[in-house]
Amino acid sequence: MSYYQKLEQHARKLSRLGHLSAICGWDQAAMMPSGGAEARSEAMAELAVIAHELSTADYLADWFEQAEQEQLSDAERISLAALKRQWMMHNILPADLVEQKSLLGSQCEHAWRTQRKENDWEGFKQNLIPVVNLARKEAAIRSKATGLSLYDALLDLYEPGMTSEVLDGIFADVKSWLPQLIQDVQNKQKNEAVLPLTGTFPIVEQNALSLDVMKLLNFDFNHGRLDISTHPFCGGVSTDVRITTRYDETDFTSALMGVIHETGHARYEQGLPHQWRDLPVGQARSMGIHESQSLFFEMQLSRNIDFARKLAPLAQKTFNRETDSALTAENLNTINTRVKPGFIRVDADEVTYPAHVILRYEIERDLIEGNIEVDDIPEIWDRKMQAYLGIDTKGNFKDGCMQDIHWTDGSFGYFPSYTLGAMYAAQFMAAMKKVVDVQAVITSGDLSPIFTWLETNIWSKGCTLSTDELVKQATGETLNPRFFQQHLMARYL
Amino acid sequence: MSYYQKLEQHARKLSRLGHLSAICGWDQAAMMPSGGAEARSEAMAELAVIAHELSTADYLADWFEQAEQEQLSDAERISLAALKRQWMMHNILPADLVEQKSLLGSQCEHAWRTQRKENDWEGFKQNLIPVVNLARKEAAIRSKATGLSLYDALLDLYEPGMTSEVLDGIFADVKSWLPQLIQDVQNKQKNEAVLPLTGTFPIVEQNALSLDVMKLLNFDFNHGRLDISTHPFCGGVSTDVRITTRYDETDFTSALMGVIHETGHARYEQGLPHQWRDLPVGQARSMGIHESQSLFFEMQLSRNIDFARKLAPLAQKTFNRETDSALTAENLNTINTRVKPGFIRVDADEVTYPAHVILRYEIERDLIEGNIEVDDIPEIWDRKMQAYLGIDTKGNFKDGCMQDIHWTDGSFGYFPSYTLGAMYAAQFMAAMKKVVDVQAVITSGDLSPIFTWLETNIWSKGCTLSTDELVKQATGETLNPRFFQQHLMARYL
């Protein structure tokens, strides 16, 4: 067996442990009763330590040195580089920090489940402070190893090649036109009639509608499933993708658009190159590209009148409301493209969403860089919400900085990916439209040509190209945020 | 840290890996889409290898030697003995056999899911033969290490202290009176009216009834849940017990009694001594004692008129059938105590059940001892079903030797535990009745005194006493099969 093959075998072993961790993590969020939390945290931490020990085994340095001398195919050489990056990332952290991160993260997340309901910032803070302190320690270690700044050393985990300097430029640009755009769109929409949804939409029927729409989006139910959790996510493994949603009985569109979003993530996972299933090179390119797929599904594909014309009859039938004027395609599309600054990022519309991301990015960057403390978060949160969206969050922690599960597990550096994803999605749609008649395809009800384009240009590439190269091969140029701005102006003004 | 403490820490680590394996195993049976099976099998096999490597680490021999020299409390000395037994059991098998067993077992079980539906013995056989061959290899290795016979070396894994010589004596006794008893009971019941259930019982309502009955049985929903799987089981971990059932829309009693059975297993797990949660000494005593708890719930507690009087109003209300004469307490009890030889062990009544177990025991004992081959199973199965129950299974593999998930994972030696469990359950009830007015307690609707007796005498003991000692302390004598015979005669004749 060559050293490269030994490294592949080693990576498969790690990937299999990751499989178990992913399924148990899904279970923790979607199935586990709360009394099981303590023992589960301990078990997950134990697995994390074992995976870390494997990832940092002494012999790997030699294996990499040897493998780099071997005759390898181009594909193997790319795979070896991905393996090496993964190895270096893992080797930076000491085992006790990894274990602590898993343990503190599980505790913080679990407590958050009840603390959020109770708007208990003081309680939540007690768990978040050690989580942030550990993240700072992690950033310091990674910074020293990579030569990147504290925050960039974390950002690099999710968006290789991206820096906060570049991001600050992009976000400064967005901040230069977004507040005005939000104003203009609101003024335009002020006089547009929208019929609010009335009555209740039973969860069991919403679930049936979700499954119908997942079928329309060619979700592979032989390799995945849909369940319920407090915070919607896409988890599991590429052969068995677990997506979740949460249902609001008074507003079915919220869960439905969430399901469409997660289905975008899920199809990316299901479409990854299976010949490299357990290897880094067979994984998704980056968080931003992952988010580009969920936002392609949710924003580019679904929030338009053509898609609404497929959705409306399904909704009318499922809820037995064939004569409800609120459930016409036109009204549903009006609801789905309504712009209204609000508290909750995951419920935010396409136009105000970047403001939420920029706010979170600026706070987490300053937290990690040590410019602010956990205690400062609510005040800064409120100030920025006022500035970007004109919203008051004073004392309302549960809809403010405690609104979602993010940060509880000590992972910082990936908020920018959400808005990078929106930008990539807009750029992919513009490129796709040159070769696919997207409107006609949606109207036909067989959306396969859309997914074939994504599969060919994005999914099947796995991690074989750099983000820049992937985007360039798919669209003819690297990231160009103007596509996003043009998309928003075309759709909303 | 003392050597004993090191061994405790090591056992906790293993227990935590077992936790993840249990949850992923539950997921595999209750949640996973079939396309996820291959990768899951690989992941589970990988974890099994890691656990095996830990269990067989070189340094443990020295740790045990050192620990045995240390000053230990009585409790620690008992714990050390349990740790050592576990260690010796694990050390007998080579790592590649453990990996093979997990992989072949997963494949056989997964294929069985579709093969059973298709009555495909020829296909199933192809997977079962390597599973049996591996089990024989395992038996040979264990036999050599323990000095026990091939089959007894496997039996010892589930019923420490029990041998096939003792079992053959017990089962010869049972065979001397059981066929006649089955005849007599059938003759007696021939003229007893029973109203059959009619119409359908929607799964969602059956599920609601299951949850109601689990509440009546004080199942702790903060530490467990109920789901659906092809083969009902009790899995998960003691802090988070996962029980499953399968629903038949034409007969709600089948799933319901199954749920009561699994609730018995679950409450034993939930009632184990938590101070020893991750240690062998804190685990259930044996398979037979575990089964005694499920059968105590299902047979001793539930199949009588007093319990039926609590059950009937719940069922009537849940199914909205207040006036259905088939759902009176009397009729439900008649249904639940009906004796009728049938194909399916898990659906068998209390009187014919031991015949199924003796049949399976005799086949698996001869399979492991090499007296018969996998190819012979259908013919022998049919012959014994004819002899013990007067039933023809020729060509009907799906209701014969392919009827359940057992054997697919290569575990042989635990069928006797089912009937040992029935015998222990009868003996426990006889002892309990000396101090608890069981009838009055059931009638009151607060069944706590019954569970308190079980918790005090069985659950809280964990694995601190030998089976004989546990039974003696709880009932005043060791296993006495007459209690079981007397119970059957009192209830059915």
Short mmCIF file of C-alpha atoms in Angstrom, two decimals, chain A residues 5-153:
data_model
loop_
_atom_site.label_atom_id
_atom_site.label_comp_id
_atom_site.label_asym_id
_atom_site.label_seq_id
_atom_site.Cartn_x
_atom_site.Cartn_y
_atom_site.Cartn_z
CA GLN A 5 -3.35 5.02 -0.03
CA LYS A 6 -2.59 4.82 3.68
CA LEU A 7 -3.67 8.44 4.01
CA GLU A 8 -6.89 7.68 2.12
CA GLN A 9 -7.63 4.76 4.44
CA HIS A 10 -6.95 6.95 7.45
CA ALA A 11 -9.29 9.64 6.11
CA ARG A 12 -12.06 7.06 5.58
CA LYS A 13 -11.72 5.99 9.18
CA LEU A 14 -12.11 9.59 10.31
CA SER A 15 -15.02 10.11 7.97
CA ARG A 16 -16.82 7.11 9.45
CA LEU A 17 -16.44 8.50 12.95
CA GLY A 18 -17.77 11.78 11.57
CA HIS A 19 -20.76 9.83 10.23
CA LEU A 20 -21.64 8.59 13.73
CA SER A 21 -21.12 12.02 15.21
CA ALA A 22 -23.39 13.58 12.55
CA ILE A 23 -26.21 11.11 13.17
CA CYS A 24 -25.95 11.43 16.96
CA GLY A 25 -25.85 15.22 16.57
CA TRP A 26 -29.00 15.12 14.46
CA ASP A 27 -30.61 12.88 17.07
CA GLN A 28 -29.63 15.28 19.83
CA ALA A 29 -31.45 18.12 18.08
CA ALA A 30 -34.40 16.27 16.57
CA MET A 31 -35.14 13.24 18.74
CA MET A 32 -33.43 13.14 22.13
CA PRO A 33 -35.45 13.84 25.30
CA SER A 34 -33.72 16.44 27.47
CA GLY A 35 -32.87 13.96 30.23
CA GLY A 36 -30.48 12.27 27.80
CA ALA A 37 -28.39 15.39 27.31
CA GLU A 38 -25.67 14.95 29.91
CA ALA A 39 -24.66 11.43 28.95
CA ARG A 40 -24.88 12.33 25.26
CA SER A 41 -22.55 15.30 25.72
CA GLU A 42 -20.03 13.03 27.38
CA ALA A 43 -20.32 10.44 24.63
CA MET A 44 -19.94 13.00 21.84
CA ALA A 45 -16.93 14.54 23.60
CA GLU A 46 -15.33 11.11 23.87
CA LEU A 47 -15.74 10.55 20.14
CA ALA A 48 -14.35 13.99 19.39
CA VAL A 49 -11.24 13.14 21.41
CA ILE A 50 -10.74 9.86 19.57
CA ALA A 51 -11.18 11.58 16.20
CA HIS A 52 -8.73 14.24 17.29
CA GLU A 53 -6.18 11.65 18.39
CA LEU A 54 -6.48 9.95 15.01
CA SER A 55 -6.21 13.26 13.17
CA THR A 56 -3.07 14.17 15.04
CA ALA A 57 -1.30 10.80 15.10
CA ASP A 58 2.50 11.12 15.03
CA TYR A 59 3.01 8.96 11.96
CA LEU A 60 0.98 11.26 9.69
CA ALA A 61 3.78 13.83 9.23
CA ASP A 62 5.97 11.09 7.81
CA TRP A 63 3.15 9.66 5.67
CA PHE A 64 2.56 13.07 4.08
CA GLU A 65 6.26 13.54 3.43
CA GLN A 66 6.45 10.12 1.79
CA ALA A 67 3.21 10.53 -0.16
CA GLU A 68 4.42 13.79 -1.63
CA GLN A 69 7.37 11.92 -3.16
CA GLU A 70 5.11 9.30 -4.78
CA GLN A 71 3.97 9.12 -8.39
CA LEU A 72 0.40 10.36 -8.20
CA SER A 73 -2.31 11.14 -10.73
CA ASP A 74 -3.55 14.73 -10.94
CA ALA A 75 -6.71 13.73 -9.05
CA GLU A 76 -4.65 12.07 -6.34
CA ARG A 77 -2.42 15.10 -6.04
CA ILE A 78 -5.44 17.36 -5.54
CA SER A 79 -6.84 14.86 -3.03
CA LEU A 80 -3.51 14.78 -1.19
CA ALA A 81 -3.54 18.57 -0.89
CA ALA A 82 -7.06 18.46 0.58
CA LEU A 83 -6.00 15.72 2.99
CA LYS A 84 -3.01 17.77 4.05
CA ARG A 85 -5.04 20.90 4.64
CA GLN A 86 -7.47 18.91 6.81
CA TRP A 87 -4.59 17.36 8.72
CA MET A 88 -2.92 20.71 9.36
CA MET A 89 -6.21 22.22 10.54
CA HIS A 90 -6.70 19.38 13.01
CA ASN A 91 -3.14 19.42 14.23
CA ILE A 92 -3.22 22.97 15.38
CA LEU A 93 -5.43 22.29 18.42
CA PRO A 94 -4.49 20.33 21.57
CA ALA A 95 -6.79 17.44 22.53
CA ASP A 96 -8.02 18.98 25.77
CA LEU A 97 -9.21 22.09 23.92
CA VAL A 98 -11.16 19.92 21.46
CA GLU A 99 -12.80 18.01 24.29
CA GLN A 100 -13.61 21.21 26.18
CA LYS A 101 -15.12 22.77 23.07
CA SER A 102 -17.43 19.83 22.50
CA LEU A 103 -18.45 19.66 26.15
CA LEU A 104 -18.99 23.40 26.69
CA GLY A 105 -20.75 23.65 23.33
CA SER A 106 -23.20 20.85 24.12
CA GLN A 107 -23.94 22.33 27.54
CA CYS A 108 -24.43 25.84 26.17
CA GLU A 109 -26.66 24.63 23.34
CA HIS A 110 -28.73 22.43 25.60
CA ALA A 111 -29.27 25.13 28.21
CA TRP A 112 -30.10 27.59 25.43
CA ARG A 113 -33.09 25.46 24.50
CA THR A 114 -34.88 26.48 27.71
CA GLN A 115 -33.09 29.78 28.36
CA ARG A 116 -34.22 31.23 25.06
CA LYS A 117 -37.88 30.59 25.89
CA GLU A 118 -37.33 32.35 29.20
CA ASN A 119 -35.44 35.31 27.65
CA ASP A 120 -32.73 34.44 30.19
CA TRP A 121 -29.66 36.36 28.96
CA GLU A 122 -28.04 36.32 32.39
CA GLY A 123 -28.23 32.51 32.48
CA PHE A 124 -27.18 32.08 28.86
CA LYS A 125 -24.25 34.45 29.30
CA GLN A 126 -22.75 32.20 31.98
CA ASN A 127 -22.40 29.44 29.40
CA LEU A 128 -21.46 31.70 26.48
CA ILE A 129 -18.53 33.42 28.22
CA PRO A 130 -16.46 30.21 28.57
CA VAL A 131 -17.42 29.27 25.00
CA VAL A 132 -16.12 32.61 23.70
CA ASN A 133 -12.99 32.44 25.84
CA LEU A 134 -12.22 29.04 24.39
CA ALA A 135 -12.86 30.33 20.85
CA ARG A 136 -10.38 33.15 21.48
CA LYS A 137 -7.84 30.61 22.65
CA GLU A 138 -8.50 28.60 19.49
CA ALA A 139 -8.13 31.73 17.31
CA ALA A 140 -4.82 32.60 18.98
CA ILE A 141 -3.47 29.12 18.30
CA ARG A 142 -4.68 29.08 14.70
CA SER A 143 -3.45 32.61 14.10
CA LYS A 144 0.02 31.69 15.26
CA ALA A 145 0.08 28.64 12.98
CA THR A 146 -1.28 30.29 9.84
CA GLY A 147 -0.01 33.85 10.14
CA LEU A 148 -3.56 35.10 9.67
CA SER A 149 -5.23 37.58 12.03
CA LEU A 150 -7.21 36.14 14.96
CA TYR A 151 -10.58 36.30 13.21
CA ASP A 152 -9.24 35.41 9.76
CA ALA A 153 -7.71 32.27 11.23
#
